[in-house]
Amino acid sequence: MNKIILKPLEGILVNDKKIEFGQGKNDIINLLGKPDNDEEEQFYYDSLDVRFDFDDNGGLEFVECQGPYSENTEFSIYDINPFKLYDTDLIDFLTNKNNGEIDDFEAPYSYSFLEISVGIWRASIPVDIESTITEMKEEGTYEESKEIMDQDLEKSKYFWTIAVGKTDYYK
């Protein structure tokens, strides 16, 4: 199992390999090997459930980690696994660490903690899935999709990505 430690305003540790904001693409490749997908300004490492974004000068500016059910990687930030905390608990935890302004323009789907340059995101919330379940029950199609819908409902209680950016990334 891979281990990634998110270090707000610094970068990340990938299996004890330090990756810092500002490092170049070749630095990342030297540490982690060739990415699974290499787009012009992004590297994707599917085996780590992580994406790296680079600025116009080729320096690392943003790292996004995908959960909450990663089979490949265990994540931590401030010594906790963010994907093990329910949505409101994670918001409260990061709010406490941020100690400043929060961009909640896309709440409850996305939050950016501006002082620590951390962002969290999810595509759906419980009320979205509950609404879909109600519609499916009315249409008589719920029972055939019950297992998937129950999984989606549980997943909606968590954030699906957590990201760290360089200083002022979200400002």
C-alpha positions as a LaTeX table, in Angstrom:
\begin{tabular}{lrrr}
\hline
Residue & $x$ (\AA) & $y$ (\AA) & $z$ (\AA) \\
\hline
Met1 & 0.00 & 0.00 & 0.00 \\
Asn2 & 1.33 & 3.41 & $-0.97$ \\
Lys3 & 1.37 & 6.20 & 1.60 \\
Ile4 & 0.92 & 9.84 & 0.68 \\
Ile5 & 1.20 & 12.59 & 3.27 \\
Leu6 & $-0.16$ & 15.95 & 2.17 \\
Lys7 & 1.93 & 18.84 & 3.50 \\
Pro8 & $-0.05$ & 22.06 & 3.02 \\
Leu9 & 1.98 & 24.92 & 1.50 \\
Glu10 & 4.96 & 22.55 & 1.01 \\
Gly11 & 4.00 & 19.60 & $-1.18$ \\
Ile12 & 3.60 & 15.90 & $-0.40$ \\
Leu13 & 5.52 & 12.84 & 0.70 \\
Val14 & 5.01 & 9.78 & $-1.50$ \\
Asn15 & 6.30 & 6.68 & 0.26 \\
Asp16 & 8.82 & 8.94 & 2.07 \\
Lys17 & 9.90 & 10.67 & $-1.18$ \\
Lys18 & 9.59 & 14.43 & $-0.73$ \\
Ile19 & 7.92 & 16.36 & $-3.56$ \\
Glu20 & 7.81 & 20.13 & $-3.11$ \\
Phe21 & 5.94 & 22.88 & $-4.88$ \\
Gly22 & 8.09 & 24.44 & $-7.56$ \\
Gln23 & 9.85 & 21.21 & $-8.52$ \\
Gly24 & 9.91 & 20.46 & $-12.24$ \\
Lys25 & 8.45 & 17.59 & $-14.22$ \\
Asn26 & 11.79 & 15.81 & $-14.47$ \\
Asp27 & 12.15 & 15.96 & $-10.68$ \\
Ile28 & 8.80 & 14.20 & $-10.30$ \\
Ile29 & 9.70 & 11.57 & $-12.91$ \\
Asn30 & 13.05 & 10.93 & $-11.20$ \\
Leu31 & 11.26 & 10.33 & $-7.90$ \\
Leu32 & 8.14 & 8.46 & $-9.06$ \\
Gly33 & 8.90 & 7.17 & $-12.54$ \\
Lys34 & 6.99 & 7.90 & $-15.72$ \\
Pro35 & 3.37 & 8.99 & $-15.15$ \\
Asp36 & 0.50 & 6.82 & $-16.40$ \\
Asn37 & $-0.85$ & 9.81 & $-18.30$ \\
Asp38 & 1.22 & 12.84 & $-19.24$ \\
Glu39 & $-0.72$ & 15.85 & $-20.48$ \\
Glu40 & 0.93 & 19.18 & $-21.18$ \\
Glu41 & 0.49 & 20.64 & $-17.69$ \\
Gln42 & $-0.58$ & 17.52 & $-15.74$ \\
Phe43 & 0.80 & 14.16 & $-14.66$ \\
Tyr44 & $-1.52$ & 11.34 & $-13.59$ \\
Tyr45 & $-0.28$ & 8.43 & $-11.50$ \\
Asp46 & $-3.16$ & 5.97 & $-11.47$ \\
Ser47 & $-1.35$ & 3.56 & $-9.15$ \\
Leu48 & $-1.13$ & 6.36 & $-6.55$ \\
Asp49 & $-4.57$ & 7.94 & $-7.18$ \\
Val50 & $-2.86$ & 11.30 & $-7.56$ \\
Arg51 & $-2.61$ & 14.12 & $-10.12$ \\
Phe52 & 0.13 & 16.76 & $-10.35$ \\
Asp53 & $-0.47$ & 20.14 & $-12.03$ \\
Phe54 & 2.33 & 22.37 & $-13.27$ \\
Asp55 & 2.40 & 26.14 & $-13.78$ \\
Asp56 & 3.44 & 27.93 & $-16.98$ \\
Asn57 & 7.10 & 27.65 & $-15.96$ \\
Gly58 & 6.85 & 23.88 & $-15.46$ \\
Gly59 & 6.93 & 24.05 & $-11.66$ \\
Leu60 & 4.63 & 21.94 & $-9.50$ \\
Glu61 & 1.74 & 24.08 & $-8.20$ \\
Phe62 & $-1.05$ & 21.66 & $-7.25$ \\
Val63 & $-1.53$ & 18.03 & $-6.17$ \\
Glu64 & $-4.93$ & 16.32 & $-6.09$ \\
Cys65 & $-5.55$ & 12.99 & $-4.35$ \\
Gln66 & $-8.57$ & 10.80 & $-5.07$ \\
Gly67 & $-10.59$ & 8.81 & $-2.57$ \\
Pro68 & $-12.50$ & 7.91 & $-0.51$ \\
Tyr69 & $-12.13$ & 4.28 & $-1.53$ \\
Ser70 & $-8.59$ & 4.13 & $-2.84$ \\
Glu71 & $-7.32$ & 0.57 & $-3.13$ \\
Asn72 & $-3.78$ & 1.73 & $-3.86$ \\
Thr73 & $-2.95$ & 4.51 & $-1.43$ \\
Glu74 & $-3.47$ & 5.59 & 2.14 \\
Phe75 & $-3.63$ & 9.37 & 2.50 \\
Ser76 & $-3.04$ & 11.66 & 5.44 \\
Ile77 & $-3.05$ & 15.37 & 6.17 \\
Tyr78 & $-2.21$ & 16.70 & 9.62 \\
Asp79 & $-1.92$ & 13.06 & 10.77 \\
Ile80 & $-5.46$ & 12.02 & 9.80 \\
Asn81 & $-6.88$ & 10.27 & 6.74 \\
Pro82 & $-9.20$ & 12.89 & 5.21 \\
Phe83 & $-11.19$ & 10.21 & 3.43 \\
Lys84 & $-12.15$ & 8.56 & 6.73 \\
Leu85 & $-13.88$ & 11.71 & 8.04 \\
Tyr86 & $-17.51$ & 12.42 & 7.22 \\
Asp87 & $-18.03$ & 15.57 & 5.17 \\
Thr88 & $-18.91$ & 17.93 & 8.01 \\
Asp89 & $-16.14$ & 16.54 & 10.21 \\
Leu90 & $-13.56$ & 17.15 & 7.47 \\
Ile91 & $-14.86$ & 20.68 & 6.90 \\
Asp92 & $-14.62$ & 21.41 & 10.63 \\
Phe93 & $-11.14$ & 19.86 & 10.86 \\
Leu94 & $-9.75$ & 21.87 & 7.94 \\
Thr95 & $-11.52$ & 25.04 & 9.09 \\
Asn96 & $-9.68$ & 24.74 & 12.39 \\
Lys97 & $-6.32$ & 24.22 & 10.64 \\
Asn98 & $-6.99$ & 27.04 & 8.17 \\
Asn99 & $-7.65$ & 29.72 & 10.78 \\
Gly100 & $-8.80$ & 32.17 & 8.16 \\
Glu101 & $-10.88$ & 32.74 & 5.04 \\
Ile102 & $-12.68$ & 29.85 & 3.33 \\
Asp103 & $-14.04$ & 29.93 & $-0.21$ \\
Asp104 & $-17.37$ & 28.14 & 0.03 \\
Phe105 & $-18.85$ & 29.51 & $-3.21$ \\
Glu106 & $-19.55$ & 25.95 & $-4.44$ \\
Ala107 & $-20.65$ & 24.58 & $-1.06$ \\
Pro108 & $-21.60$ & 21.90 & $-0.18$ \\
Tyr109 & $-19.73$ & 20.30 & $-3.10$ \\
Ser110 & $-16.42$ & 22.12 & $-2.83$ \\
Tyr111 & $-14.47$ & 24.17 & $-0.30$ \\
Ser112 & $-11.12$ & 25.94 & $-0.55$ \\
Phe113 & $-9.23$ & 26.72 & 2.63 \\
Leu114 & $-7.31$ & 29.79 & 1.51 \\
Glu115 & $-4.71$ & 30.15 & 4.27 \\
Ile116 & $-3.46$ & 26.55 & 3.96 \\
Ser117 & $-4.12$ & 26.18 & 0.19 \\
Val118 & $-6.21$ & 23.02 & 0.62 \\
Gly119 & $-9.27$ & 22.17 & $-1.45$ \\
Ile120 & $-11.88$ & 19.42 & $-1.11$ \\
Trp121 & $-14.46$ & 18.30 & $-3.68$ \\
Arg122 & $-17.26$ & 15.83 & $-4.29$ \\
Ala123 & $-19.77$ & 15.40 & $-7.10$ \\
Ser124 & $-22.83$ & 14.68 & $-4.99$ \\
Ile125 & $-24.20$ & 15.09 & $-1.49$ \\
Pro126 & $-26.63$ & 12.80 & 0.36 \\
Val127 & $-29.72$ & 14.86 & $-0.52$ \\
Asp128 & $-28.87$ & 14.47 & $-4.25$ \\
Ile129 & $-28.76$ & 10.69 & $-3.99$ \\
Glu130 & $-31.83$ & 10.54 & $-1.72$ \\
Ser131 & $-33.74$ & 12.56 & $-4.32$ \\
Thr132 & $-32.68$ & 10.16 & $-7.07$ \\
Ile133 & $-33.70$ & 7.19 & $-4.92$ \\
Thr134 & $-37.13$ & 8.75 & $-4.34$ \\
Glu135 & $-37.59$ & 9.28 & $-8.09$ \\
Met136 & $-36.47$ & 5.71 & $-8.83$ \\
Lys137 & $-38.93$ & 4.34 & $-6.26$ \\
Glu138 & $-41.74$ & 6.35 & $-7.86$ \\
Glu139 & $-40.77$ & 4.97 & $-11.29$ \\
Gly140 & $-40.43$ & 1.42 & $-9.94$ \\
Thr141 & $-36.74$ & 1.15 & $-10.94$ \\
Tyr142 & $-35.09$ & 1.40 & $-7.52$ \\
Glu143 & $-34.93$ & $-2.29$ & $-6.58$ \\
Glu144 & $-32.84$ & $-3.19$ & $-9.64$ \\
Ser145 & $-30.29$ & $-0.48$ & $-8.73$ \\
Lys146 & $-30.61$ & $-0.63$ & $-4.94$ \\
Glu147 & $-27.05$ & $-1.87$ & $-4.26$ \\
Ile148 & $-25.43$ & 0.78 & $-6.45$ \\
Met149 & $-27.64$ & 3.56 & $-5.08$ \\
Asp150 & $-26.88$ & 2.52 & $-1.49$ \\
Gln151 & $-23.16$ & 2.65 & $-2.30$ \\
Asp152 & $-23.58$ & 6.08 & $-3.91$ \\
Leu153 & $-25.47$ & 7.31 & $-0.86$ \\
Glu154 & $-22.68$ & 6.17 & 1.47 \\
Lys155 & $-19.98$ & 7.66 & $-0.79$ \\
Ser156 & $-21.80$ & 11.01 & $-0.87$ \\
Lys157 & $-21.17$ & 11.41 & 2.87 \\
Tyr158 & $-17.45$ & 11.94 & 2.15 \\
Phe159 & $-15.37$ & 14.21 & $-0.04$ \\
Trp160 & $-13.89$ & 12.48 & $-3.09$ \\
Thr161 & $-10.76$ & 14.53 & $-3.59$ \\
Ile162 & $-8.43$ & 16.55 & $-1.45$ \\
Ala163 & $-5.82$ & 18.81 & $-2.95$ \\
Val164 & $-2.92$ & 20.93 & $-1.79$ \\
Gly165 & $-1.62$ & 23.91 & $-3.72$ \\
Lys166 & 1.32 & 26.20 & $-3.48$ \\
Thr167 & 0.98 & 29.32 & $-1.33$ \\
Asp168 & $-2.00$ & 31.44 & $-2.49$ \\
Tyr169 & $-3.04$ & 28.81 & $-5.06$ \\
Tyr170 & $-6.73$ & 29.27 & $-4.24$ \\
Lys171 & $-6.61$ & 33.06 & $-3.73$ \\
\hline
\end{tabular}
